[in-house]
Short mmCIF file of C-alpha atoms in Angstrom, two decimals:
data_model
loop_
_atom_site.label_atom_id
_atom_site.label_comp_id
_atom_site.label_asym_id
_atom_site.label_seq_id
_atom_site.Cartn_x
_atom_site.Cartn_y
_atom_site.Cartn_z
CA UNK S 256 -25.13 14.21 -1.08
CA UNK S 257 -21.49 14.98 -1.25
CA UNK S 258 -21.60 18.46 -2.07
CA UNK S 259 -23.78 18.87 0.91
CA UNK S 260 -21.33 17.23 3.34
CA UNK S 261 -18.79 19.50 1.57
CA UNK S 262 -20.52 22.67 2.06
CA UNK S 263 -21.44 21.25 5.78
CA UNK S 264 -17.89 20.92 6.55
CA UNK S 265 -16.55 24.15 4.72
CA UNK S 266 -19.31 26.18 7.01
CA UNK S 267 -17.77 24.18 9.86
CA UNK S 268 -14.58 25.38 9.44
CA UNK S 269 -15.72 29.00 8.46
CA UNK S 270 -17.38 29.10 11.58
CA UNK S 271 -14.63 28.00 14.10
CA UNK S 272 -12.50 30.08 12.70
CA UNK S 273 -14.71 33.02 12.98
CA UNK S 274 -14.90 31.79 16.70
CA UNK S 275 -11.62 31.91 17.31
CA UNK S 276 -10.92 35.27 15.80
CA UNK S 277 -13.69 36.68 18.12
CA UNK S 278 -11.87 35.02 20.97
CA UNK S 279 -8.55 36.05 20.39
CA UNK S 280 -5.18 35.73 19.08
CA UNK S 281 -5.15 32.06 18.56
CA UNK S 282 -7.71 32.99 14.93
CA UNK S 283 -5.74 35.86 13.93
CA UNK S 284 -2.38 33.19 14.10
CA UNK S 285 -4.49 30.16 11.99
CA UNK S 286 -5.54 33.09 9.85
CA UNK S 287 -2.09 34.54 8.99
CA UNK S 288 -0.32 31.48 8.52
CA UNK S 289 -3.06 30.29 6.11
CA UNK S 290 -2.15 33.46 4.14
CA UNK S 291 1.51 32.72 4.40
CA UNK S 292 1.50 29.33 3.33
CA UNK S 293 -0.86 30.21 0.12
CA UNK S 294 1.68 33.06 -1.18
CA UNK S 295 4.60 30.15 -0.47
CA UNK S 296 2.98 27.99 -2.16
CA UNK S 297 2.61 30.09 -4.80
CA UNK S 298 6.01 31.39 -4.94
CA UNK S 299 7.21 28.07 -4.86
CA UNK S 300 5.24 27.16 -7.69
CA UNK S 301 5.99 29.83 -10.31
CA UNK S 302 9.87 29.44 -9.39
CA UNK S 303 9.00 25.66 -10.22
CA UNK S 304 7.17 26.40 -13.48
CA UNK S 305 10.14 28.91 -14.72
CA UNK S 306 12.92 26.70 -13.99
CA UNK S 307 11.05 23.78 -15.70
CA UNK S 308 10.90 26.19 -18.19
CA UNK S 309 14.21 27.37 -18.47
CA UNK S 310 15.17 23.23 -18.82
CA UNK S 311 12.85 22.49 -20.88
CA UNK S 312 14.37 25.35 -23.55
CA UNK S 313 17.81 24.28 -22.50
CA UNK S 314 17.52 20.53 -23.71
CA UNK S 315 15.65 21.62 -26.94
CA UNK S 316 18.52 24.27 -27.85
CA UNK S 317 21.03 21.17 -27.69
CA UNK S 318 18.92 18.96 -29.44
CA UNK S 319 18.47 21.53 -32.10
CA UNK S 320 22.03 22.26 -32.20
CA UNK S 321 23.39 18.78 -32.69
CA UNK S 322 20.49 17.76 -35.06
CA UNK S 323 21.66 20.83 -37.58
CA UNK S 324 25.19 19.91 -36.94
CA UNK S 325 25.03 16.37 -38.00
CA UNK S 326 21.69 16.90 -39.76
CA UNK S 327 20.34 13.86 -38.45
CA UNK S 328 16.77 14.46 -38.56
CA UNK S 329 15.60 13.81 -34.87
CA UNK S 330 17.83 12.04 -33.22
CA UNK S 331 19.30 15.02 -31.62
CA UNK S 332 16.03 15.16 -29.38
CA UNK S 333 16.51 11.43 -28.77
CA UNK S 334 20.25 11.57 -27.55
CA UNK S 335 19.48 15.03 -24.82
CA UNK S 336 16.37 13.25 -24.18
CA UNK S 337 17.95 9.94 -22.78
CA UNK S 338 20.43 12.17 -21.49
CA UNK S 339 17.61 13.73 -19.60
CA UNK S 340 16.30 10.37 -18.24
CA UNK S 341 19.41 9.34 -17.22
CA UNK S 342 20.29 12.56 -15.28
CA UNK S 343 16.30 12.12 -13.59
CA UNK S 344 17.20 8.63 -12.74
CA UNK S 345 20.63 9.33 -11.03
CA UNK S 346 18.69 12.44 -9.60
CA UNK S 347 16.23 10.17 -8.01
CA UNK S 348 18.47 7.48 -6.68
CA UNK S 349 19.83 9.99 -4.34
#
């Protein structure tokens, strides 16, 4: 039942589109901003994945540095990763 109502409403959709490229400009608009906002989206999501990323190896590099400094078995990881909460939390107060 609800993959019918799905495929009911993505023919819908197909079709009024389709109708209003046949019309005119107002289609060709809908149809390039669709594209647009996909290739943002995706953009925006790659630069989102790499700078998580990029933290990510950050905070273990410091944690990996002070554990072999004070050879303390872990707790390196522990300390950047409160730090790491902390810096979130202040982040989302704002």
């Amino acid at each position: 039942m609800e993959q019918s109502i799905t495929d009911f409403l993505s023919g819908l959709s197909k079709s009024i589109t389709q109708g209003f490229i046949e019309r005119g400009g107002i289609g060709n608009s809908i149809e390039e901003g669709i594209k647009k906002s996909r290739k943002k989206l995706f953009i925006t999501a790659v630069a989102i994945s790499l700078a998580a990323t990029g933290f990510f190896l950050t905070f273990w590099g410091i944690a990996s540095a002070i554990d072999a400094m004070f050879t303390m078995r872990g707790l390196g990881f522990v300390l950047t990763g409160l730090i790491g909460i902390l810096a979130g939390a202040l982040v989302y107060k704002r």
